[in-house]
Coordinates of C-alpha atoms in Angstrom, one line a residue:
M1 CA 0.3 0.0 0.3
A2 CA 1.4 3.6 -0.4
P3 CA 2.6 5.6 1.8
V4 CA -0.1 7.9 3.7
R5 CA 1.1 11.4 3.1
T6 CA 1.0 13.8 6.2
V7 CA 0.2 17.2 6.1
T8 CA 2.9 19.5 7.6
S9 CA 3.5 22.9 9.1
D10 CA 5.2 24.2 6.0
Q11 CA 3.1 22.7 3.4
R12 CA 1.5 24.7 0.6
G13 CA -1.8 23.4 -1.1
D14 CA -0.7 22.3 -4.6
W15 CA -2.8 24.2 -7.3
R16 CA -1.7 20.9 -9.6
I17 CA -4.5 19.5 -7.2
A18 CA -7.4 22.3 -9.2
K19 CA -6.8 20.2 -12.6
K20 CA -8.5 17.6 -11.4
L21 CA -11.6 19.4 -11.2
L22 CA -11.2 20.4 -14.8
P23 CA -12.8 17.2 -16.4
Y24 CA -15.8 17.7 -13.5
L25 CA -16.2 21.5 -15.1
A26 CA -16.0 20.4 -18.6
E27 CA -19.1 18.2 -18.1
H28 CA -20.9 21.7 -17.1
W29 CA -19.3 24.0 -20.0
L30 CA -22.2 25.8 -21.0
R31 CA -23.4 26.6 -17.4
V32 CA -19.4 27.7 -17.1
F33 CA -19.6 29.6 -19.9
I34 CA -23.1 31.8 -18.7
A35 CA -21.8 32.2 -15.5
L36 CA -19.0 33.9 -16.4
G37 CA -20.9 35.9 -18.9
L38 CA -22.8 37.2 -16.2
L39 CA -19.8 37.6 -13.6
V40 CA -18.4 40.3 -16.6
A41 CA -21.5 41.7 -17.1
A42 CA -21.6 41.9 -13.3
R43 CA -18.3 43.9 -12.8
L44 CA -18.6 46.3 -15.7
A45 CA -22.1 47.7 -14.0
N46 CA -20.3 47.6 -10.5
V47 CA -17.4 49.7 -12.2
S48 CA -19.7 52.2 -13.8
I49 CA -21.3 53.2 -10.5
P50 CA -18.2 55.6 -9.7
L51 CA -18.5 56.9 -12.9
I52 CA -22.3 58.2 -13.4
L53 CA -21.8 59.1 -10.1
K54 CA -19.0 61.5 -11.1
Q55 CA -21.3 62.8 -13.6
I56 CA -24.1 63.2 -11.2
V57 CA -21.9 65.6 -9.1
D58 CA -20.5 67.5 -11.5
N59 CA -23.8 68.0 -12.7
L60 CA -25.0 68.8 -9.8
G61 CA -22.1 71.4 -9.0
E62 CA -23.5 73.1 -12.4
I63 CA -25.4 76.8 -12.2
Q64 CA -27.9 75.1 -14.4
A65 CA -28.6 72.7 -11.2
A66 CA -30.5 74.8 -9.1
V67 CA -33.0 74.1 -12.2
T68 CA -32.6 71.2 -13.7
I69 CA -31.8 67.5 -11.9
P70 CA -29.9 65.4 -14.2
L71 CA -32.9 62.7 -13.4
A72 CA -31.5 60.6 -16.2
L73 CA -28.4 60.1 -14.8
L74 CA -29.8 59.5 -11.1
I75 CA -32.1 57.1 -12.8
G76 CA -29.3 55.2 -14.6
Y77 CA -27.0 54.9 -11.2
G78 CA -30.1 52.9 -9.5
L79 CA -30.2 50.8 -12.2
L80 CA -26.9 50.2 -12.5
W81 CA -26.7 49.3 -8.6
F82 CA -30.0 47.2 -9.0
A83 CA -27.9 45.6 -12.7
S84 CA -25.1 44.4 -10.4
I85 CA -26.7 42.5 -7.9
L86 CA -29.1 40.9 -9.9
F87 CA -26.0 39.9 -12.0
N88 CA -24.1 38.7 -9.3
E89 CA -27.5 36.9 -8.1
L90 CA -28.0 35.5 -11.6
R91 CA -24.5 33.6 -11.3
N92 CA -24.3 32.2 -7.8
A93 CA -27.8 30.4 -9.2
V94 CA -25.9 29.0 -12.5
F95 CA -22.7 27.8 -10.6
Y96 CA -24.1 27.1 -7.5
R97 CA -25.8 24.1 -9.2
I98 CA -22.3 22.9 -10.7
G99 CA -20.9 23.0 -7.5
I100 CA -23.1 20.5 -6.2
D101 CA -22.9 18.3 -8.8
I102 CA -18.9 17.8 -8.5
V103 CA -19.2 17.1 -4.8
C104 CA -21.6 14.8 -5.6
K105 CA -19.8 13.1 -8.5
V106 CA -16.5 13.3 -6.6
S107 CA -18.1 12.2 -3.7
G108 CA -19.1 9.0 -4.7
K109 CA -16.1 8.3 -6.5
V110 CA -14.3 8.2 -3.5
F111 CA -17.1 6.2 -1.7
A112 CA -16.7 3.6 -4.8
H113 CA -13.3 3.4 -4.9
L114 CA -12.6 2.8 -0.8
H115 CA -14.9 -0.4 -1.5
Q116 CA -12.4 -1.2 -4.0
L117 CA -9.2 -1.1 -1.8
S118 CA -7.6 -4.1 0.2
L119 CA -8.8 -5.1 3.7
M120 CA -5.2 -4.5 4.4
F121 CA -5.9 -0.6 3.8
H122 CA -8.9 -0.3 6.1
L123 CA -7.6 -2.0 8.7
E124 CA -4.4 0.3 8.8
R125 CA -6.8 3.5 8.4
K126 CA -8.5 4.9 11.2
I127 CA -12.2 5.3 10.3
G128 CA -13.2 8.5 12.2
A129 CA -10.0 10.4 10.6
L130 CA -10.8 8.7 7.1
S131 CA -14.3 9.9 7.0
R132 CA -12.9 13.6 8.2
D133 CA -10.8 13.6 5.4
I134 CA -13.6 13.1 2.9
D135 CA -16.1 15.7 4.7
R136 CA -13.5 18.3 4.4
G137 CA -12.8 17.3 1.1
N138 CA -16.1 17.4 0.2
Q139 CA -16.3 21.2 1.5
A140 CA -13.3 22.1 0.1
I141 CA -14.4 21.5 -3.7
S142 CA -17.3 23.9 -2.8
R143 CA -15.3 26.5 -0.9
F144 CA -12.7 26.4 -3.8
L145 CA -14.8 26.4 -6.7
N146 CA -17.1 29.7 -5.1
M147 CA -13.6 31.2 -4.1
V148 CA -12.5 30.9 -7.2
V149 CA -15.6 32.2 -9.2
F150 CA -17.1 34.8 -6.9
S151 CA -14.1 36.4 -5.3
I152 CA -11.1 35.8 -7.4
A153 CA -12.0 36.1 -10.5
P154 CA -14.1 39.4 -9.7
V155 CA -11.4 41.1 -7.9
I156 CA -8.9 40.6 -10.7
L157 CA -11.1 41.7 -12.9
E158 CA -12.6 45.0 -11.3
M159 CA -9.1 45.7 -10.2
T160 CA -7.9 45.4 -13.9
L161 CA -10.9 47.6 -15.2
V162 CA -9.9 50.6 -12.2
I163 CA -6.8 51.1 -12.7
G164 CA -7.6 51.0 -16.6
I165 CA -10.6 53.6 -15.9
L166 CA -8.4 56.3 -13.3
W167 CA -5.1 56.1 -15.5
N168 CA -7.9 57.4 -18.3
Q169 CA -9.8 59.7 -16.3
L170 CA -7.1 60.7 -13.4
G171 CA -3.7 59.7 -14.8
I172 CA -1.1 57.8 -14.6
Q173 CA 0.5 58.9 -11.3
Y174 CA -3.1 57.5 -10.0
A175 CA -2.9 53.7 -11.5
V176 CA 0.2 53.4 -10.5
L177 CA -0.1 54.0 -6.9
I178 CA -3.4 52.0 -7.0
V179 CA -0.9 49.4 -8.3
I180 CA 1.9 50.0 -5.8
L181 CA -1.0 49.7 -2.9
V182 CA -3.0 46.0 -4.4
I183 CA 1.1 44.6 -4.3
T184 CA 1.8 46.2 -1.1
Y185 CA -1.1 44.3 0.1
V186 CA -1.2 41.2 -1.9
V187 CA 2.4 40.6 -0.6
Y188 CA 2.0 41.5 3.1
T189 CA -1.4 39.1 3.2
L190 CA 0.4 35.8 1.5
R191 CA 3.3 36.4 3.0
M192 CA 1.3 36.8 6.8
T193 CA -1.4 34.0 5.6
S194 CA 1.8 31.7 5.0
W195 CA 3.0 32.2 8.4
R196 CA -0.2 31.5 9.7
R197 CA -0.7 28.4 7.8
R198 CA 0.9 26.2 11.0
F199 CA -1.9 27.2 13.0
Q200 CA -4.7 26.5 11.0
I201 CA -3.0 22.8 10.1
R202 CA -2.5 22.1 13.9
M203 CA -6.3 22.9 14.8
N204 CA -7.0 20.5 11.7
E205 CA -5.0 18.2 13.2
Q206 CA -6.6 18.4 16.4
D207 CA -9.6 18.2 15.5
S208 CA -9.3 15.4 13.5
N209 CA -8.1 13.8 16.3
A210 CA -10.8 14.9 18.6
G211 CA -13.5 13.6 15.9
T212 CA -11.3 10.1 15.9
R213 CA -11.6 9.8 19.8
L214 CA -14.9 10.7 19.8
L215 CA -16.1 8.4 17.4
D216 CA -13.7 5.0 18.8
S217 CA -15.6 5.9 21.9
L218 CA -18.9 5.8 21.1
M219 CA -18.3 2.8 18.9
N220 CA -16.7 0.6 22.1
F221 CA -19.6 1.6 23.8
E222 CA -19.8 -1.6 25.5
T223 CA -16.0 -1.9 26.5
V224 CA -16.0 1.8 28.2
K225 CA -19.0 0.8 30.7
V226 CA -17.4 -2.6 31.0
F227 CA -14.1 -1.6 32.1
V228 CA -15.6 1.7 34.0
N229 CA -13.5 4.3 31.7
E230 CA -16.1 6.8 31.2
S231 CA -13.7 8.9 32.9
R232 CA -10.4 8.3 31.2
E233 CA -12.5 8.1 28.1
Q234 CA -13.6 11.8 29.1
H235 CA -9.8 12.7 30.1
R236 CA -8.8 12.0 26.9
Y237 CA -11.6 14.0 25.2
D238 CA -11.5 16.8 27.1
Q239 CA -7.3 16.8 26.4
S240 CA -7.8 16.8 22.4
M241 CA -10.6 19.5 22.6
R242 CA -8.1 21.6 25.1
N243 CA -5.1 20.9 22.5
W244 CA -8.1 22.2 19.5
G245 CA -8.6 24.9 21.6
Q246 CA -5.6 26.2 22.1
A247 CA -4.4 25.6 18.5
S248 CA -7.4 27.3 17.5
Y249 CA -7.0 30.5 19.7
Q250 CA -3.4 30.8 18.0
N251 CA -4.8 30.5 14.8
S252 CA -7.5 33.6 16.0
L253 CA -4.7 35.7 17.2
S254 CA -2.4 35.5 14.2
L255 CA -5.7 36.5 12.1
S256 CA -6.0 39.6 14.1
L257 CA -2.3 40.5 13.5
L258 CA -3.2 40.1 9.7
N259 CA -6.0 42.1 9.7
A260 CA -4.4 45.1 11.9
G261 CA -1.6 45.2 9.3
Q262 CA -3.6 45.0 5.9
G263 CA -5.6 47.8 8.0
L264 CA -2.6 49.9 8.3
I265 CA -1.6 49.4 4.4
I266 CA -5.3 49.8 3.2
A267 CA -5.2 53.5 5.6
I268 CA -1.8 54.8 4.4
G269 CA -2.8 53.8 0.8
L270 CA -6.3 55.4 1.1
T271 CA -4.9 58.6 3.2
V272 CA -2.4 59.6 0.1
L273 CA -4.7 58.9 -2.8
M274 CA -7.6 61.2 -1.0
T275 CA -4.8 63.3 -0.5
M276 CA -3.5 63.5 -4.4
A277 CA -7.3 64.1 -5.3
A278 CA -8.1 67.2 -2.3
T279 CA -5.2 68.6 -3.9
G280 CA -6.3 68.5 -7.7
V281 CA -9.8 69.9 -7.0
R282 CA -8.3 73.0 -4.8
N283 CA -6.0 73.3 -7.9
D284 CA -8.7 73.0 -10.9
E285 CA -6.9 70.2 -11.8
L286 CA -9.6 67.4 -10.7
S287 CA -13.3 68.2 -10.4
V288 CA -15.5 67.6 -7.0
G289 CA -17.1 64.4 -9.5
D290 CA -13.5 63.4 -10.0
F291 CA -12.7 63.1 -6.2
V292 CA -16.4 61.3 -5.2
M293 CA -15.4 59.1 -8.1
L294 CA -11.7 57.7 -6.7
H295 CA -13.3 57.6 -2.8
A296 CA -15.8 55.1 -4.3
F297 CA -13.2 53.6 -6.5
L298 CA -11.2 52.7 -3.7
L299 CA -13.8 51.7 -1.3
Q300 CA -15.2 49.2 -4.0
L301 CA -11.6 48.0 -4.0
Y302 CA -10.9 47.7 -0.3
V303 CA -14.0 45.7 0.8
P304 CA -12.6 42.6 -1.7
L305 CA -8.6 43.2 -0.8
N306 CA -9.7 43.5 2.6
V307 CA -10.5 39.2 2.2
L308 CA -8.3 38.8 0.3
G309 CA -5.9 36.8 3.4
T310 CA -9.4 34.6 4.2
V311 CA -9.3 33.9 0.5
Y312 CA -5.9 32.8 -0.3
R313 CA -6.0 30.9 3.4
E314 CA -9.5 29.3 2.5
L315 CA -7.9 28.6 -1.0
N316 CA -4.7 27.2 0.4
H317 CA -6.5 25.2 3.4
S318 CA -9.1 23.9 0.2
L319 CA -6.5 22.5 -1.9
I320 CA -4.8 20.6 1.0
D321 CA -8.1 19.3 2.1
M322 CA -9.0 18.6 -1.5
D323 CA -5.3 17.2 -1.8
R324 CA -6.0 14.6 1.3
M325 CA -9.2 13.6 -0.6
F326 CA -7.8 13.2 -3.9
Q327 CA -5.1 10.7 -2.3
L328 CA -7.7 8.4 -1.4
L329 CA -8.4 8.1 -5.0
D330 CA -4.7 7.8 -5.9
E331 CA -4.6 5.0 -3.4
K332 CA -3.7 1.3 -5.7
I333 CA -5.8 -1.3 -5.5
E334 CA -4.0 -3.4 -4.6
I335 CA -6.8 -6.7 -5.5
K336 CA -8.4 -6.0 -8.5
D337 CA -10.3 -8.4 -11.5
K338 CA -7.9 -9.2 -14.9
P339 CA -9.1 -6.9 -17.6
N340 CA -12.2 -9.3 -19.2
A341 CA -12.2 -11.8 -16.2
N342 CA -14.4 -14.7 -16.2
N343 CA -17.1 -15.2 -13.9
L344 CA -16.7 -18.3 -11.5
Q345 CA -18.8 -21.5 -12.9
I346 CA -19.4 -23.6 -10.0
K347 CA -20.2 -27.2 -10.6
T348 CA -19.7 -29.2 -7.5
A349 CA -17.9 -26.3 -5.5
E350 CA -14.8 -28.1 -5.0
V351 CA -12.6 -25.4 -2.9
E352 CA -8.2 -26.5 -2.9
F353 CA -5.1 -24.6 -1.6
R354 CA -1.8 -25.7 -3.4
N355 CA 1.2 -24.4 -1.5
V356 CA -0.2 -21.9 0.0
D357 CA 2.4 -18.9 1.4
F358 CA 1.1 -15.6 2.7
S359 CA 3.0 -12.3 4.7
F360 CA 1.8 -9.3 5.6
P361 CA 3.5 -6.3 4.2
S362 CA 5.5 -5.9 7.4
G363 CA 6.9 -9.0 6.6
Q364 CA 5.8 -11.3 9.1
Q365 CA 5.1 -14.3 7.9
I366 CA 1.6 -16.0 8.7
L367 CA 0.9 -19.0 6.5
H368 CA 3.5 -21.8 5.1
D369 CA 3.3 -24.0 2.4
I370 CA -0.6 -24.7 3.0
S371 CA -2.1 -27.7 1.2
L372 CA -5.8 -28.2 1.8
C373 CA -8.9 -29.9 -0.3
I374 CA -12.4 -29.9 0.2
K375 CA -14.9 -31.4 -1.5
G376 CA -17.8 -30.4 -3.0
G377 CA -20.5 -31.0 -0.3
Q378 CA -17.9 -32.0 2.4
Q379 CA -17.5 -30.3 5.7
L380 CA -13.7 -29.1 6.4
A381 CA -12.3 -28.0 10.0
I382 CA -9.7 -25.5 10.7
V383 CA -8.8 -25.4 14.1
G384 CA -5.7 -24.7 16.5
P385 CA -4.0 -21.7 19.0
S386 CA -4.9 -18.3 18.5
G387 CA -2.6 -16.4 15.8
A388 CA -1.8 -19.6 13.8
G389 CA -3.8 -18.2 10.6
K390 CA -7.0 -19.6 10.5
S391 CA -9.6 -16.8 9.7
T392 CA -6.4 -15.6 7.2
L393 CA -7.4 -19.0 5.6
A394 CA -10.9 -17.7 5.2
R395 CA -10.1 -14.3 3.6
L396 CA -7.7 -15.5 1.5
L397 CA -10.6 -17.7 -0.2
L398 CA -12.7 -14.5 -0.3
R399 CA -9.3 -12.5 -2.2
F400 CA -9.4 -10.0 0.6
Y401 CA -5.7 -11.1 0.3
E402 CA -3.4 -12.3 -2.0
P403 CA -0.9 -15.4 -1.3
Q404 CA 2.2 -14.9 -2.2
R405 CA 3.0 -18.2 -3.3
G406 CA 0.4 -20.9 -4.6
Q407 CA -3.1 -21.0 -5.7
I408 CA -6.4 -21.0 -4.6
L409 CA -9.0 -22.5 -6.9
I410 CA -12.4 -23.5 -6.9
D411 CA -13.4 -26.7 -9.4
G412 CA -10.4 -26.1 -10.5
Q413 CA -10.3 -22.1 -11.6
D414 CA -7.5 -20.0 -10.2
I415 CA -10.0 -17.6 -8.2
R416 CA -7.3 -14.7 -9.5
D417 CA -8.5 -15.7 -13.3
V418 CA -12.5 -15.0 -12.1
S419 CA -14.4 -12.0 -10.8
S420 CA -14.3 -10.9 -7.4
A421 CA -18.5 -10.4 -8.0
S422 CA -18.7 -13.6 -9.0
L423 CA -16.4 -15.5 -6.3
R424 CA -17.9 -13.5 -3.5
N425 CA -21.6 -14.0 -4.1
A426 CA -20.6 -17.7 -4.4
I427 CA -19.6 -17.4 -0.9
G428 CA -21.0 -17.1 2.6
I429 CA -20.0 -16.4 5.4
V430 CA -20.7 -16.0 9.5
P431 CA -17.4 -14.0 10.9
Q432 CA -16.3 -14.3 14.3
D433 CA -17.2 -10.4 14.8
T434 CA -20.4 -9.6 13.7
V435 CA -20.7 -5.7 12.7
L436 CA -24.2 -4.9 11.8
F437 CA -25.7 -2.3 10.2
N438 CA -27.4 0.7 12.1
D439 CA -31.1 -0.3 10.5
T440 CA -33.8 -3.4 11.2
V441 CA -33.6 -6.7 11.9
G442 CA -34.8 -7.6 8.9
Y443 CA -32.9 -5.2 6.7
N444 CA -29.5 -6.7 8.4
I445 CA -30.9 -10.3 7.6
G446 CA -32.2 -9.3 3.5
Y447 CA -28.5 -7.9 3.1
G448 CA -27.9 -11.2 2.3
D449 CA -30.1 -11.2 -1.1
P450 CA -31.3 -7.9 -1.8
D451 CA -34.0 -9.1 -3.5
A452 CA -35.3 -11.4 -1.1
G453 CA -38.9 -11.2 0.1
G454 CA -40.2 -11.2 3.5
D455 CA -41.1 -14.9 3.5
S456 CA -37.6 -16.0 2.8
I457 CA -35.8 -13.2 5.4
K458 CA -38.2 -15.2 8.3
E459 CA -37.6 -18.3 6.5
A460 CA -33.4 -17.5 7.0
A461 CA -34.4 -16.4 10.3
Q462 CA -35.9 -19.6 11.5
I463 CA -33.4 -21.4 10.4
A464 CA -31.1 -19.3 12.6
Q465 CA -33.2 -20.2 15.7
I466 CA -33.7 -16.3 15.9
H467 CA -37.2 -16.2 14.5
D468 CA -39.3 -16.6 17.6
F469 CA -36.6 -13.9 19.4
I470 CA -37.3 -10.9 16.9
Q471 CA -41.2 -12.2 17.0
Q472 CA -41.2 -10.7 20.5
H473 CA -40.0 -7.5 20.1
P474 CA -43.1 -4.9 19.2
D475 CA -41.5 -4.1 16.0
Q476 CA -40.7 -7.8 15.0
Y477 CA -38.2 -7.1 12.2
E478 CA -38.9 -3.6 11.8
A479 CA -36.6 -3.1 15.4
I480 CA -33.7 -1.1 15.0
V481 CA -30.5 -3.2 15.8
G482 CA -28.4 0.1 16.7
E483 CA -24.8 1.4 15.8
R484 CA -22.8 -1.8 14.9
G485 CA -26.1 -4.2 16.7
L486 CA -25.3 -2.3 19.7
K487 CA -29.0 -3.3 20.9
L488 CA -28.3 -7.1 20.4
S489 CA -26.7 -9.8 22.2
G490 CA -22.9 -11.6 21.0
G491 CA -25.4 -14.4 20.3
E492 CA -28.0 -12.5 18.5
K493 CA -25.5 -10.9 16.9
Q494 CA -24.3 -14.0 15.5
R495 CA -27.4 -15.2 14.6
V496 CA -28.6 -12.6 12.5
A497 CA -25.1 -13.5 10.4
I498 CA -26.3 -16.7 10.0
A499 CA -29.5 -16.3 8.8
R500 CA -27.9 -13.4 6.5
A501 CA -25.3 -16.4 5.3
A502 CA -28.4 -18.4 4.6
L503 CA -30.7 -16.4 2.8
K504 CA -27.8 -16.1 0.4
K505 CA -28.0 -19.6 -0.4
A506 CA -24.0 -19.3 -1.6
R507 CA -22.7 -23.0 -2.6
I508 CA -19.9 -22.5 -0.5
L509 CA -20.1 -21.8 3.5
I510 CA -17.6 -20.0 5.8
F511 CA -18.1 -20.3 9.5
D512 CA -15.4 -18.3 11.2
E513 CA -16.3 -19.1 14.9
A514 CA -19.7 -19.1 14.0
T515 CA -21.1 -20.3 17.6
S516 CA -18.5 -18.2 19.8
S517 CA -20.7 -16.7 20.9
L518 CA -23.3 -18.9 21.6
D519 CA -23.9 -20.8 24.7
S520 CA -24.0 -24.8 24.5
R521 CA -28.0 -25.6 24.3
A522 CA -27.9 -22.8 21.3
E523 CA -24.6 -24.1 19.8
N524 CA -26.3 -27.0 19.2
A525 CA -29.7 -25.5 17.9
I526 CA -27.1 -23.6 15.5
L527 CA -24.9 -26.5 14.9
E528 CA -27.9 -28.7 13.6
A529 CA -30.0 -25.6 11.7
M530 CA -26.7 -25.2 10.1
D531 CA -26.1 -28.9 8.8
R532 CA -29.0 -28.5 7.3
V533 CA -28.4 -25.3 5.6
S534 CA -25.0 -26.9 4.6
Q535 CA -26.7 -30.1 2.9
E536 CA -24.7 -30.8 -0.4
V537 CA -22.9 -27.3 -0.1
T538 CA -18.8 -27.0 0.6
T539 CA -17.9 -25.9 3.9
L540 CA -15.5 -24.7 5.7
I541 CA -15.4 -24.7 9.7
I542 CA -12.5 -22.4 11.4
A543 CA -13.2 -22.9 14.9
H544 CA -11.3 -22.8 18.6
R545 CA -14.5 -24.3 20.1
L546 CA -13.4 -28.0 19.3
S547 CA -17.1 -28.9 20.4
T548 CA -18.4 -27.2 17.1
V549 CA -16.0 -29.6 14.6
V550 CA -16.0 -32.9 15.6
R551 CA -19.0 -34.0 12.8
A552 CA -16.9 -32.3 10.3
D553 CA -15.5 -34.4 7.1
E554 CA -11.7 -33.6 8.0
I555 CA -10.0 -31.9 10.5
L556 CA -6.9 -30.0 9.5
V557 CA -4.7 -28.6 12.9
L558 CA -3.0 -25.2 12.4
D559 CA 0.4 -24.1 14.1
Q560 CA 2.2 -20.9 13.4
G561 CA 1.1 -20.9 10.0
R562 CA 1.5 -24.5 8.9
I563 CA -0.7 -27.8 8.9
V564 CA 0.9 -30.0 11.9
E565 CA -1.9 -32.4 11.8
R566 CA -5.2 -33.7 9.7
G567 CA -7.9 -36.4 9.7
T568 CA -11.4 -36.8 11.5
H569 CA -12.1 -36.0 15.4
Q570 CA -11.5 -40.0 16.1
I571 CA -8.6 -40.1 14.2
L572 CA -7.3 -36.8 15.6
L573 CA -7.5 -38.2 19.2
D574 CA -5.9 -41.3 18.8
G575 CA -2.7 -39.7 17.2
R576 CA -2.3 -38.4 20.8
G577 CA -1.0 -34.6 19.0
L578 CA -1.6 -31.3 19.1
Y579 CA -5.4 -32.4 18.7
A580 CA -5.8 -34.5 21.7
Q581 CA -4.3 -31.9 24.1
M582 CA -6.4 -28.8 22.9
W583 CA -9.7 -31.7 23.5
E584 CA -8.4 -32.7 26.8
L585 CA -8.1 -29.3 28.0
Q586 CA -11.5 -28.0 26.7
Q587 CA -13.2 -30.8 28.1
Q588 CA -11.4 -30.3 31.4
K589 CA -12.4 -26.7 31.0
S590 CA -15.9 -27.6 30.6
T591 CA -16.2 -30.0 33.5
E592 CA -14.5 -27.5 36.5
S593 CA -16.8 -25.3 34.8
E594 CA -20.0 -27.5 35.4
T595 CA -18.9 -28.1 38.8
L596 CA -18.3 -24.7 39.7
I597 CA -22.3 -24.2 38.6
R598 CA -23.6 -26.9 40.5
T599 CA -21.6 -26.2 43.5
D600 CA -22.8 -22.5 43.8
K601 CA -26.6 -23.6 43.3
Q602 CA -26.1 -26.0 46.0
Q603 CA -24.8 -23.1 48.2
K604 CA -27.9 -20.8 47.2

């Protein structure tokens, strides 16, 4: 997986990121063209206001003004004000829709891409921080487009027009001073904003940390309550918020310093220019209308210049946030289908591992030369100590990981040669840690087959021995399970997962510690139900509790990534190896547990 780039205090937004928006803008070229036309019209109307104001003042200063009021000029003045506002609002209406469409398309593309990335990528990323990056990226796209179209482009166009008009109307010295004022203001603003960037980035980092802490703590609500660590979680979150508050305060102080400096530059520039104009009026070189026109132009320039620092900072911030989101699109899809990959053709659903080796990117080797075969319709169980690599076999079969050596075949077809969708459609799984959507019980069961009707969902629930429990709830199959299934017990969540797998009616089933959360009575009921479901279905059972695998056609014992024993339950017991030791130990623990329960009942 490509290394994750981080934002440092000296990082600047890369304007090349903006080029990635061009294809999306090109799809709306007509709207863009209309918006730019309205932008030009609005700026022309805006710069015409001081010119007509000059004419009004000069006409009012003449003798005949006592008798005649320049009514046409006054009407024109009002119409220009309205035209400037109208064209701006029309531009906003036209362009705003473009921004929404681009955000939706980019966000959807990122969402789809994240689902194509490997399981390894998601295991190494914090979901809270990833979610924040996407949210800020979406906001950054909209903010960037609005800044460019509504702030930068209008200011550049208006400044060019104003400088040209002042040169023509008042002389080159006014135009030169305006240029000097603008350059000084821009240079100071850009330098100060670059200095301030470290505070903004630090504030964002602390914001992400606080969000991650919040999400992580709430997602592990039960664990927090069980270990009575509410105060610890509160302390960690408060510390994150204090760090954010300190960074936010430093950011605010630096903004005040920037604004004070900008105000000083503008004040000096205004004073010099207005003094020159007043002198020109006194010397009859300029009219009073010229003085008023210059003042009006300077006021028009002051407002956009005053927010230049904010615009620049937001643009840079937007580029950084956009970059972080586009990085996700740049993440390499490690496991992808070959061009024109065929769909998996299931005949007997025979599964075979041939000399498979697997290592994590860190170099830690998990599996060594694994070879096994599950005949169509048979049950193969894999047992062994924790960390032996049992669940990794299931992830390799689902092609969440790729082996470094060897092949995995289904009915003789290498799973790397078929489409991932057809492969996973053929496999149902009940994972060790069942995570449910925050939706209804019916929705979560129906996730195994989105086209299934209510009767099929109920039938699957009956197979998983959870139908009666659902019926007892007032909302029945419309009952909400809560975030990650928090409203259900571990056993209930496991049964929902079993029902979901049963509904899928896959030809290959994987039970990865599927009964780990069930008591002995429930376990036996589920095993009987799954025996019915798995008739003529190839089944891979991964288990730590050996009582769940005694009926398997073959049992493999995995230790430190190697197959150390294989055979039926009785053969392995007779072999007096690792399996027999594990069996005796679990039987001893079960006996001790039953003895303690009987003793406790007698004492009561």
